[in-house]
Coordinates of C-alpha atoms and ligand atoms in Angstrom, one line a residue:
M535 CA 241.4 229.9 -124.6
S536 CA 239.0 228.3 -126.9
D537 CA 236.1 228.5 -124.5
L538 CA 236.2 232.3 -124.6
S539 CA 235.8 232.3 -128.3
N540 CA 232.6 230.4 -127.8
K541 CA 231.1 232.9 -125.4
K542 CA 228.2 234.8 -126.9
S543 CA 227.6 238.5 -126.5
L544 CA 224.6 240.5 -127.7
T545 CA 226.7 242.5 -130.1
A546 CA 228.5 239.5 -131.5
L547 CA 225.1 237.9 -132.1
L548 CA 223.7 241.0 -133.8
L549 CA 226.8 241.4 -136.0
K550 CA 226.0 238.2 -137.8
Y551 CA 223.0 240.0 -139.2
K552 CA 224.6 243.4 -139.7
Y553 CA 223.1 244.1 -143.1
S554 CA 219.5 243.6 -142.0
V555 CA 220.3 245.6 -138.8
I556 CA 221.8 248.5 -140.8
V557 CA 218.9 248.7 -143.2
G558 CA 216.4 248.4 -140.3
L559 CA 218.1 251.1 -138.3
L560 CA 218.2 253.5 -141.3
S561 CA 214.5 253.0 -141.8
L562 CA 214.0 253.7 -138.1
T563 CA 216.1 256.9 -138.3
I564 CA 214.0 258.2 -141.2
V565 CA 210.8 257.5 -139.2
D566 CA 212.2 259.3 -136.2
L567 CA 213.4 262.3 -138.3
C568 CA 209.9 262.6 -139.7
Q569 CA 208.4 262.5 -136.3
L570 CA 210.8 265.1 -135.0
S571 CA 210.0 267.6 -137.8
I572 CA 206.3 267.6 -136.9
P573 CA 206.5 270.0 -133.8
I574 CA 208.6 272.4 -135.9
I575 CA 205.9 272.5 -138.6
I576 CA 203.2 272.9 -135.9
G577 CA 205.2 275.7 -134.4
K578 CA 205.3 277.4 -137.8
V579 CA 201.6 276.9 -138.3
V580 CA 200.8 278.5 -134.9
D581 CA 203.0 281.4 -135.9
I582 CA 201.2 281.8 -139.2
L583 CA 197.9 281.9 -137.3
T584 CA 199.0 284.4 -134.6
L585 CA 201.3 286.6 -136.6
E586 CA 200.1 289.2 -139.1
N587 CA 200.2 289.1 -142.9
S588 CA 200.2 285.3 -143.3
T589 CA 198.3 283.6 -146.2
Y590 CA 196.4 280.5 -147.1
T591 CA 199.2 279.4 -149.4
D592 CA 201.6 279.1 -146.4
L593 CA 199.0 277.0 -144.6
N594 CA 198.6 274.7 -147.6
K595 CA 202.3 274.3 -147.9
Y596 CA 202.6 273.0 -144.3
A597 CA 199.5 270.7 -144.6
L598 CA 201.2 269.1 -147.7
Y599 CA 204.4 268.6 -145.7
I600 CA 202.5 266.8 -143.0
L601 CA 200.9 264.6 -145.6
L602 CA 204.3 263.8 -147.1
I603 CA 205.8 263.0 -143.8
A604 CA 202.9 260.7 -142.8
T605 CA 203.4 258.8 -146.1
L606 CA 207.1 258.4 -145.6
M607 CA 206.6 257.3 -142.0
S608 CA 204.2 254.5 -143.0
I609 CA 206.7 253.1 -145.6
F610 CA 209.7 253.1 -143.4
R611 CA 207.8 251.8 -140.3
F612 CA 207.2 248.7 -142.4
G613 CA 211.0 248.7 -143.2
W614 CA 212.3 248.8 -139.7
R615 CA 209.9 246.3 -138.4
Y616 CA 210.5 243.8 -141.2
F617 CA 214.3 244.0 -141.0
L618 CA 215.0 244.4 -137.3
M619 CA 212.4 241.9 -136.0
G620 CA 213.3 239.5 -138.9
A621 CA 217.0 239.6 -137.9
S622 CA 216.1 238.9 -134.3
R623 CA 214.1 235.8 -135.3
K624 CA 216.9 234.5 -137.5
L625 CA 219.3 235.1 -134.7
E626 CA 217.1 233.2 -132.3
Q627 CA 216.9 230.3 -134.6
S628 CA 220.6 230.0 -135.3
L629 CA 221.5 230.4 -131.6
R630 CA 219.0 227.8 -130.6
N631 CA 220.4 225.4 -133.2
E632 CA 223.9 226.0 -132.1
F633 CA 222.9 225.5 -128.4
F634 CA 221.2 222.3 -129.3
N635 CA 224.1 221.0 -131.2
H636 CA 226.4 221.9 -128.4
L637 CA 224.1 219.9 -126.0
Q638 CA 224.3 216.9 -128.3
S639 CA 228.1 217.0 -128.2
L640 CA 228.3 216.8 -124.4
D641 CA 229.1 213.6 -122.5
F642 CA 227.0 211.1 -120.7
D643 CA 228.4 212.6 -117.4
F644 CA 226.9 216.0 -118.1
F645 CA 223.4 214.6 -118.6
N646 CA 223.7 212.5 -115.5
K647 CA 224.2 215.6 -113.4
R648 CA 221.9 218.1 -115.2
K649 CA 218.1 218.3 -115.0
I650 CA 216.3 217.9 -118.3
G651 CA 213.7 220.6 -117.3
D652 CA 216.5 223.1 -116.7
L653 CA 218.1 222.4 -120.1
M654 CA 214.7 222.7 -121.8
A655 CA 214.0 226.1 -120.1
R656 CA 217.4 227.3 -121.3
T657 CA 216.8 226.1 -124.8
V658 CA 213.4 227.7 -125.1
N659 CA 213.0 230.5 -122.6
D660 CA 216.4 232.0 -122.2
I661 CA 217.0 232.1 -125.9
E662 CA 213.7 233.8 -126.3
T663 CA 214.7 236.5 -123.8
I664 CA 217.9 237.0 -125.8
R665 CA 215.8 237.4 -129.0
M666 CA 213.6 240.0 -127.3
A667 CA 216.7 242.0 -126.4
C668 CA 218.2 241.8 -129.9
G669 CA 214.9 242.7 -131.6
L670 CA 212.7 244.8 -129.4
G671 CA 215.5 245.8 -127.0
M672 CA 217.7 247.2 -129.8
I673 CA 214.8 249.0 -131.4
V674 CA 213.7 250.8 -128.3
A675 CA 217.3 251.5 -127.3
Y676 CA 218.1 253.1 -130.6
D677 CA 214.8 254.9 -130.8
G678 CA 215.2 256.2 -127.3
V679 CA 218.7 257.5 -127.7
F680 CA 218.1 259.0 -131.1
L681 CA 214.9 260.8 -130.1
L682 CA 216.3 262.0 -126.8
I683 CA 219.4 263.5 -128.6
F684 CA 217.4 265.1 -131.4
I685 CA 214.6 266.4 -129.1
M686 CA 217.4 268.1 -127.0
I687 CA 219.0 269.5 -130.1
A688 CA 215.7 270.8 -131.5
M689 CA 214.9 272.4 -128.1
L690 CA 218.4 273.9 -127.8
Y691 CA 217.9 275.3 -131.3
I692 CA 214.7 277.0 -130.3
S693 CA 215.8 278.2 -126.9
P694 CA 219.1 277.1 -125.3
E695 CA 218.3 278.8 -122.0
I696 CA 214.9 277.2 -121.5
T697 CA 216.2 273.8 -122.5
L698 CA 219.0 273.8 -119.9
Y699 CA 216.5 274.6 -117.1
V700 CA 214.0 272.0 -118.3
F701 CA 216.7 269.3 -118.3
I702 CA 217.7 269.9 -114.7
P703 CA 215.8 266.9 -113.2
F704 CA 217.2 264.4 -115.8
P705 CA 220.6 263.4 -114.4
I706 CA 218.7 262.2 -111.3
L707 CA 216.6 259.9 -113.6
G708 CA 219.8 258.6 -115.3
L709 CA 221.3 257.7 -111.9
V710 CA 218.2 255.9 -110.8
I711 CA 218.0 253.9 -114.0
Y712 CA 221.6 252.9 -113.7
R713 CA 221.2 251.8 -110.1
F714 CA 218.2 249.7 -110.9
G715 CA 219.8 247.9 -113.9
K716 CA 222.0 245.7 -111.8
F717 CA 219.1 244.9 -109.6
I718 CA 216.9 243.8 -112.6
E719 CA 219.7 241.6 -113.8
T720 CA 220.0 239.6 -110.6
R721 CA 216.3 239.4 -110.0
F722 CA 215.7 238.2 -113.5
G723 CA 218.4 235.6 -113.1
K724 CA 216.3 234.3 -110.2
V725 CA 213.1 234.4 -112.3
Q726 CA 214.7 232.2 -114.9
E727 CA 216.2 229.8 -112.4
S728 CA 212.8 229.3 -110.9
F729 CA 211.3 228.8 -114.3
S730 CA 213.9 226.0 -114.8
E731 CA 212.6 224.4 -111.6
L732 CA 209.1 224.7 -112.7
T733 CA 209.8 223.1 -116.1
E734 CA 211.7 220.3 -114.4
S735 CA 208.9 219.7 -112.0
A736 CA 206.3 219.6 -114.9
R737 CA 208.6 217.3 -116.9
Q738 CA 209.0 214.9 -114.0
S739 CA 205.4 214.6 -113.2
I740 CA 204.3 214.4 -116.9
S741 CA 206.8 211.8 -117.9
G742 CA 206.2 209.8 -114.7
I743 CA 202.4 210.1 -114.8
K744 CA 201.8 206.4 -115.1
V745 CA 203.8 205.7 -112.0
V746 CA 202.2 208.6 -110.2
K747 CA 198.8 207.3 -111.0
A748 CA 199.7 203.7 -110.2
F749 CA 200.8 204.6 -106.8
V750 CA 198.1 207.2 -106.2
V751 CA 200.6 210.0 -105.3
E752 CA 198.9 212.6 -107.5
R753 CA 198.4 214.9 -104.4
D754 CA 202.1 214.9 -103.6
E755 CA 202.9 215.7 -107.2
K756 CA 200.3 218.5 -107.2
N757 CA 201.8 220.0 -104.1
K758 CA 205.3 219.9 -105.5
F759 CA 204.2 221.5 -108.7
E760 CA 202.2 224.2 -106.9
K761 CA 205.3 225.0 -104.8
S762 CA 207.5 225.6 -107.9
S763 CA 204.7 227.5 -109.5
K764 CA 204.3 229.8 -106.5
N765 CA 208.0 230.4 -106.3
Y766 CA 208.0 231.4 -110.0
L767 CA 205.2 233.8 -109.3
N768 CA 207.0 235.4 -106.3
Q769 CA 210.1 235.9 -108.3
N770 CA 208.2 237.6 -111.1
L771 CA 206.2 239.8 -108.6
S772 CA 209.5 241.1 -107.2
L773 CA 210.5 242.1 -110.7
I774 CA 207.1 243.8 -111.3
K775 CA 207.7 245.8 -108.1
V776 CA 210.8 247.3 -109.8
W777 CA 208.8 248.4 -112.8
A778 CA 205.9 249.5 -110.7
F779 CA 208.3 252.0 -109.2
F780 CA 210.1 252.9 -112.4
Q781 CA 207.2 253.9 -114.6
P782 CA 205.5 256.5 -112.4
F783 CA 209.0 257.8 -111.5
I784 CA 209.7 258.6 -115.1
A785 CA 206.4 260.2 -115.6
F786 CA 206.9 262.3 -112.5
I787 CA 210.3 263.5 -113.8
A788 CA 208.7 264.4 -117.1
G789 CA 206.0 266.2 -115.2
I790 CA 208.5 268.3 -113.3
A791 CA 210.2 269.2 -116.6
T792 CA 206.8 270.4 -117.9
V793 CA 206.1 272.4 -114.8
I794 CA 209.5 274.2 -115.1
F795 CA 208.8 274.9 -118.8
I796 CA 205.3 276.2 -118.4
W797 CA 206.5 278.6 -115.8
L798 CA 209.7 279.7 -117.5
G799 CA 208.6 279.3 -121.1
G800 CA 205.3 281.1 -120.3
M801 CA 207.2 284.0 -118.9
K802 CA 209.5 284.2 -121.9
T803 CA 206.5 284.1 -124.2
I804 CA 204.8 286.9 -122.3
T805 CA 208.0 288.9 -122.5
M806 CA 208.1 288.1 -126.2
D807 CA 211.6 286.5 -125.9
I808 CA 210.1 283.5 -127.8
T809 CA 207.1 283.3 -130.1
L810 CA 203.9 281.4 -129.2
G811 CA 204.9 279.0 -132.0
D812 CA 208.2 278.3 -130.2
F813 CA 206.2 277.7 -127.0
A814 CA 203.9 275.3 -128.7
A815 CA 206.8 273.4 -130.4
I816 CA 208.7 273.0 -127.1
L817 CA 205.6 271.9 -125.3
I818 CA 205.1 269.2 -127.9
Y819 CA 208.7 268.1 -127.7
L820 CA 208.3 267.8 -123.9
T821 CA 205.3 265.5 -124.2
M822 CA 207.3 263.6 -126.8
L823 CA 210.1 263.2 -124.3
S824 CA 208.4 260.8 -122.0
W825 CA 208.5 258.0 -124.7
P826 CA 212.3 258.0 -125.2
M827 CA 212.8 258.0 -121.5
M828 CA 210.5 255.1 -121.0
A829 CA 212.1 253.5 -124.0
L830 CA 215.6 253.7 -122.5
A831 CA 214.4 252.2 -119.3
W832 CA 212.6 249.5 -121.1
A833 CA 215.6 248.8 -123.3
Y834 CA 217.8 248.7 -120.3
D835 CA 215.5 246.2 -118.6
L836 CA 215.3 244.0 -121.7
I837 CA 219.1 244.0 -122.1
K838 CA 219.7 243.3 -118.4
R839 CA 217.3 240.3 -118.7
A840 CA 219.1 239.1 -121.8
T841 CA 222.4 239.4 -119.9
A842 CA 221.1 237.1 -117.2
S843 CA 219.8 234.7 -119.8
L844 CA 223.0 234.9 -121.8
N845 CA 225.0 234.0 -118.7
R846 CA 222.9 230.9 -118.4
I847 CA 223.4 230.0 -122.0
N848 CA 227.2 230.8 -121.8
E849 CA 227.5 228.6 -118.8
I850 CA 226.4 225.6 -120.9
F851 CA 228.5 226.7 -123.9
S852 CA 231.6 226.8 -121.6
I853 CA 231.2 223.1 -120.8
K854 CA 233.2 221.2 -123.3
P855 CA 232.9 217.6 -124.3
K856 CA 235.8 215.9 -122.5
P857 CA 238.5 215.1 -125.1
E858 CA 239.5 211.5 -125.0
E859 CA 242.1 211.4 -122.4
L860 CA 244.8 209.5 -124.3
P861 CA 245.9 209.9 -127.8
T862 CA 243.6 207.4 -129.6
I863 CA 244.1 205.1 -132.5
N864 CA 241.6 205.6 -135.3
E865 CA 242.2 202.7 -137.6
F866 CA 242.3 200.0 -135.0
K867 CA 241.1 196.5 -136.1
L868 CA 238.5 195.4 -133.7
K869 CA 239.1 191.7 -134.3
G870 CA 240.4 190.0 -131.2
D871 CA 239.5 188.9 -127.7
I872 CA 237.8 191.4 -125.3
E873 CA 239.2 191.3 -121.9
F874 CA 238.0 193.0 -118.7
K875 CA 240.7 193.3 -116.0
N876 CA 240.0 194.3 -112.4
L877 CA 237.2 196.5 -113.7
S878 CA 235.2 198.4 -111.0
F879 CA 232.8 201.2 -111.8
S880 CA 230.5 203.5 -109.8
Y881 CA 227.7 205.9 -110.5
N882 CA 228.1 209.0 -108.3
G883 CA 229.8 206.9 -105.6
K884 CA 227.5 203.9 -105.9
K885 CA 229.2 200.8 -107.0
A886 CA 227.7 199.1 -110.1
L887 CA 230.6 196.8 -111.0
D888 CA 233.0 195.2 -108.6
N889 CA 236.5 194.0 -109.6
L890 CA 235.4 192.2 -112.7
N891 CA 237.7 189.8 -114.6
L892 CA 236.4 188.3 -117.8
T893 CA 237.5 187.3 -121.3
I894 CA 235.2 187.2 -124.3
P895 CA 237.1 185.3 -127.0
Q896 CA 237.1 186.5 -130.6
G897 CA 234.4 185.0 -132.7
S898 CA 232.5 183.4 -129.8
T899 CA 228.9 183.6 -128.8
F900 CA 228.8 185.0 -125.3
G901 CA 225.7 185.1 -123.1
I902 CA 225.2 187.3 -120.1
T903 CA 222.4 186.8 -117.5
G904 CA 221.6 187.9 -114.0
R905 CA 219.0 189.8 -112.0
T906 CA 218.1 193.4 -112.9
A907 CA 220.5 196.0 -111.5
S908 CA 223.3 193.4 -111.4
G909 CA 225.5 195.5 -113.7
K910 CA 225.0 193.8 -117.1
T911 CA 224.0 197.0 -119.0
T912 CA 226.8 198.9 -117.2
L913 CA 229.4 196.4 -118.5
I914 CA 228.2 196.8 -122.1
E915 CA 228.0 200.6 -121.9
L916 CA 231.6 200.7 -120.6
L917 CA 232.6 198.5 -123.6
M918 CA 230.9 201.1 -125.8
K919 CA 232.7 203.9 -124.0
I920 CA 229.4 205.6 -123.1
P921 CA 230.6 206.6 -119.7
D922 CA 234.3 207.3 -119.3
V923 CA 236.2 204.1 -119.2
P924 CA 238.9 203.7 -116.4
R925 CA 242.3 203.1 -118.0
E926 CA 243.8 199.7 -118.4
T927 CA 240.6 197.9 -117.5
I928 CA 239.2 196.9 -120.8
F929 CA 241.3 195.5 -123.7
I930 CA 240.4 194.6 -127.2
N931 CA 243.1 192.4 -129.0
G932 CA 245.5 193.5 -126.2
T933 CA 245.0 197.3 -126.7
D934 CA 243.6 199.4 -124.0
L935 CA 240.1 200.5 -124.9
A936 CA 240.9 204.0 -123.6
R937 CA 243.2 204.3 -126.6
I938 CA 240.7 203.3 -129.2
S939 CA 238.7 206.2 -130.5
K940 CA 234.9 206.2 -130.0
N941 CA 234.4 206.8 -133.7
N942 CA 236.4 203.7 -134.6
L943 CA 234.7 201.6 -132.0
R944 CA 231.2 202.6 -132.9
K945 CA 231.8 202.0 -136.6
K946 CA 232.5 198.3 -136.1
V947 CA 230.7 197.4 -132.9
I948 CA 227.0 197.7 -132.8
Y949 CA 225.1 197.8 -129.5
I950 CA 221.3 197.6 -129.3
P951 CA 220.3 198.9 -125.9
Q952 CA 217.2 198.0 -123.9
E953 CA 215.6 201.3 -124.8
T954 CA 215.8 202.2 -128.5
T955 CA 214.0 204.8 -130.5
V956 CA 213.1 204.9 -134.1
F957 CA 213.3 208.1 -136.1
S958 CA 210.4 209.6 -138.1
G959 CA 210.1 208.0 -141.5
T960 CA 209.0 204.6 -142.8
I961 CA 210.0 201.2 -141.4
K962 CA 212.1 200.8 -144.5
D963 CA 214.0 204.1 -143.9
N964 CA 214.7 202.9 -140.4
I965 CA 216.2 199.7 -141.6
T966 CA 218.1 200.9 -144.6
F967 CA 219.4 203.9 -142.7
M968 CA 222.6 205.2 -144.4
K969 CA 222.4 202.4 -147.0
P970 CA 219.3 203.4 -149.1
D971 CA 220.1 201.3 -152.2
I972 CA 219.6 197.9 -150.5
E973 CA 217.4 195.4 -152.3
Q974 CA 214.1 194.3 -150.9
A975 CA 215.2 190.7 -150.8
E976 CA 218.0 191.6 -148.4
I977 CA 215.6 193.7 -146.3
T978 CA 213.2 190.8 -146.1
R979 CA 216.0 188.4 -145.1
V980 CA 217.3 190.6 -142.3
T981 CA 213.8 191.3 -140.9
K982 CA 213.1 187.6 -140.9
I983 CA 216.3 187.0 -138.9
A984 CA 215.3 189.7 -136.5
E985 CA 211.8 188.1 -136.1
I986 CA 210.0 191.3 -137.1
Y987 CA 209.0 190.4 -140.7
D988 CA 205.6 189.1 -140.0
E989 CA 204.7 192.0 -137.8
I990 CA 205.8 194.5 -140.5
L991 CA 203.6 192.8 -143.0
N992 CA 200.7 193.3 -140.7
F993 CA 201.2 197.1 -140.4
P994 CA 198.9 199.2 -142.6
D995 CA 201.4 200.0 -145.3
G996 CA 203.9 197.1 -144.7
F997 CA 207.5 198.4 -145.1
D998 CA 206.2 201.8 -146.1
T999 CA 204.3 202.3 -142.8
R1000 CA 205.3 205.6 -141.3
V1001 CA 206.6 205.4 -137.7
G1002 CA 207.9 207.8 -135.0
E1003 CA 206.6 211.2 -134.2
R1004 CA 203.4 211.3 -136.3
G1005 CA 203.2 207.7 -137.5
L1006 CA 202.4 204.4 -136.0
S1007 CA 203.8 204.0 -132.5
L1008 CA 205.7 200.8 -132.0
S1009 CA 206.2 198.8 -128.9
G1010 CA 209.6 198.8 -127.2
G1011 CA 210.3 195.3 -128.5
Q1012 CA 209.3 196.1 -132.1
R1013 CA 211.7 199.1 -132.0
Q1014 CA 214.5 196.9 -130.7
R1015 CA 213.9 194.3 -133.4
I1016 CA 213.9 197.0 -136.1
A1017 CA 217.2 198.2 -134.8
L1018 CA 218.4 194.6 -134.8
A1019 CA 217.5 194.2 -138.5
R1020 CA 219.4 197.4 -139.3
A1021 CA 222.4 196.1 -137.3
I1022 CA 222.4 192.8 -139.2
L1023 CA 222.4 194.6 -142.5
F1024 CA 225.4 196.5 -141.3
K1025 CA 227.5 193.4 -140.7
P1026 CA 229.3 194.6 -137.6
E1027 CA 232.5 193.1 -136.3
I1028 CA 230.9 192.7 -132.8
L1029 CA 227.2 192.7 -132.1
I1030 CA 225.8 193.3 -128.7
L1031 CA 222.2 192.8 -127.8
D1032 CA 220.8 194.0 -124.5
D1033 CA 217.7 192.0 -123.8
V1034 CA 216.5 192.7 -127.3
L1035 CA 214.2 189.7 -127.8
S1036 CA 212.5 189.6 -124.5
S1037 CA 209.2 190.6 -125.9
L1038 CA 209.1 187.3 -127.9
D1039 CA 208.1 184.0 -126.4
L1040 CA 211.0 181.9 -125.2
R1041 CA 211.0 179.5 -128.1
T1042 CA 211.0 182.3 -130.7
E1043 CA 213.8 184.1 -128.8
K1044 CA 215.9 181.0 -128.8
L1045 CA 215.3 180.4 -132.5
A1046 CA 216.0 184.1 -133.4
L1047 CA 219.3 183.9 -131.5
Q1048 CA 220.3 180.8 -133.3
N1049 CA 219.7 182.5 -136.6
I1050 CA 221.7 185.5 -135.5
V1051 CA 224.6 183.3 -134.5
K1052 CA 224.5 181.7 -138.0
E1053 CA 224.4 185.2 -139.5
M1054 CA 227.4 186.5 -137.5
N1055 CA 229.4 183.6 -138.9
G1056 CA 232.4 183.6 -136.7
K1057 CA 232.2 187.2 -135.5
T1058 CA 231.6 188.0 -131.8
L1059 CA 228.1 188.0 -130.5
I1060 CA 227.3 189.2 -127.0
A1061 CA 223.7 188.8 -125.9
I1062 CA 222.2 189.7 -122.5
S1063 CA 219.0 187.8 -121.7
N1064 CA 217.0 187.3 -118.5
R1065 CA 215.9 184.0 -119.9
V1066 CA 218.7 181.5 -119.4
P1067 CA 217.3 178.8 -121.8
S1068 CA 217.5 181.1 -124.8
I1069 CA 221.3 181.6 -124.4
S1070 CA 222.0 178.0 -123.2
G1071 CA 223.5 177.1 -126.6
F1072 CA 226.1 179.9 -126.5
N1073 CA 229.8 179.1 -126.2
Q1074 CA 230.1 180.8 -122.8
I1075 CA 227.7 182.3 -120.4
A1076 CA 228.4 184.7 -117.5
V1077 CA 226.1 185.2 -114.6
F1078 CA 226.1 188.5 -112.7
D1079 CA 224.8 189.3 -109.3
S1080 CA 225.0 192.7 -107.5
G1081 CA 227.9 193.9 -109.8
R1082 CA 229.9 190.8 -109.4
L1083 CA 230.6 188.0 -111.9
V1084 CA 229.4 184.9 -110.0
E1085 CA 229.6 182.1 -112.5
T1086 CA 231.0 181.5 -116.0
G1087 CA 231.3 178.5 -118.3
D1088 CA 229.3 176.7 -121.0
H1089 CA 225.9 175.2 -120.4
S1090 CA 227.1 171.8 -119.1
Q1091 CA 229.7 173.3 -116.8
L1092 CA 227.2 175.7 -115.3
M1093 CA 224.6 173.0 -114.9
S1094 CA 227.0 170.8 -113.0
N1095 CA 227.9 173.8 -110.8
Q1096 CA 224.3 173.7 -109.5
G1097 CA 224.4 177.5 -108.8
I1098 CA 222.2 180.4 -109.9
Y1099 CA 222.4 179.4 -113.5
A1100 CA 221.3 175.8 -112.9
S1101 CA 218.3 176.8 -110.8
L1102 CA 217.2 179.5 -113.2
Y1103 CA 217.4 177.0 -116.1
K1104 CA 215.3 174.5 -114.2
I1105 CA 212.6 177.1 -113.3
Q1106 CA 212.5 178.6 -116.7
T1107 CA 212.2 175.3 -118.7
I1108 CA 209.4 173.9 -116.5
Q1109 CA 206.5 175.8 -118.1
Ligands
ADP583 N1 223.0 206.2 -115.5 C1 223.0 205.8 -114.2 N2 223.1 206.6 -113.2 C2 223.2 206.1 -111.9 N3 223.1 204.8 -111.6 C3 222.9 203.9 -112.6 C4 222.9 204.3 -114.0 N4 222.7 203.2 -114.7 C5 222.7 202.2 -113.9 N5 222.8 202.6 -112.6 C6 222.8 201.7 -111.4 O1 223.8 200.8 -111.6 C7 223.4 199.5 -111.2 C8 223.5 198.5 -112.3 O2 222.6 198.8 -113.3 P1 222.6 198.1 -114.7 O3 223.9 198.0 -115.3 O4 221.6 198.8 -115.6 O5 222.0 196.7 -114.4 P2 221.3 195.6 -115.3 O6 221.5 195.9 -116.7 O7 221.9 194.3 -114.9 O8 219.8 195.6 -114.9 C9 222.0 199.6 -110.7 O9 222.0 199.7 -109.3 C10 221.5 200.9 -111.3 O10 220.6 201.5 -110.5
MG584 MG1 220.1 196.3 -118.1

């Protein structure tokens, strides 16, 4: 299955950076070996001091060793940190990019069901947890295992018998760590879940702050947020309890091992089975032992957290963009009538369009009007295949839209939605997008048609004014008209405008639409407008009400109908 191949595991992620990881682990190994040799040297020094006929030269030799070791350790400490931490940062970045690209590929439906805050928490927080496990987690795990094994070997080398006794309490520790691992994983899953809720709650109140203030519901919002925040705290506290138990427990086990050793090792030293130097070396190894144990528990904790986060990431990775249901035609000519046949559509069970039948003839100018929430935008979004289109309901030139690929459709049909964004760059970049070698005369011409030319000239740097993220912020209407200029430049087969000129006054809107009609020159133009007079000159006008098509015809037919259209026209031309 393809969705298995996409599932991430910590090892697979690390393997992508195997060279950095290998160099880093080698450096870490050298540092550890240096560290491990120190107790042996100290043991030797103690023996020199306590045994007879030892000399200064011996002492000097060992002092020099220690100096050499200290130098090596500083160099290789830099090495492991640079390579291992560096690899984990690169891994984090590439995973986050991949995750983000995957999100971008998902359907409309997915975003309709998911909470934005939750997705943000996964993109930021869960991926950070994975990075922690791959960097810090791997380092402490390797360090812990390596030191533990070598300390045991070194101790066994000095005195196998003592070592075996000293290690008696350790299997109990192993068992406890193992039992708690699963516990940490589930608890941490809950922590991350509640962080998702917290992020979503913050996102909702921040993005809706104007509404919140307008309706004076700040207190409700505050309570909601505090609730999520408290829940996050409680989940974290329960995780802290686990550690609060863990750490003293490890120290206690290490303490017991030392007790065993002082008693047993002391006896052996008295009976001269081992030297005082051996006693000192083992004692130092024992004090060194609590770090690898702590490290292993810590690594286990980091890895278990990352496993929980990885599950959350993999859950999203396993969701695939829905393939287009039918085999689609890629090179379909989009010239021809657009027909809607018995089209009904619902959002999560709520009907937005009800049994609609409508034909938009090739090359015509087609106006759509109606109250808000009457289904106008839904109709157009279906035509653009933004939500999934039911089969055999929309046809272009007689071919089922379900069979026409999205790619092909969006190459020739341009739709300017009610909400458009500009990208960071200059106004000019935004207009000439994908066609950078357009001449200024042409840019001037299309911006004049889109009724944005004069406004652009009034911006601080004219066409070179920066907009978007760190530039001038444009009004919704300005953004739409810039998108419109870009669309005109593009010469689409079908142009669809969703209330694009409503920020202009009625007269200017009407004039602009007339210019666009001229520009489209026999290609299909569909324009949604709340202001009837501005589309009254169109070949045909459709009036929507509560998801139904209630009137169609040209201006004179609709006027003689004396329905919604006629009354709107009268009201809107009075002023
Ligand atoms: N993405 C969506 N999810 C759920 N309901 C939606 C969505 N988009 C629109 N609706 C609902 O569908 C109905 C028609 O909306 P829409 O097509 O946007 O109307 P109009 O463009 O005429 O204002 C409304 O009741 C609206 O609340
Ligand atoms: Mg709308």
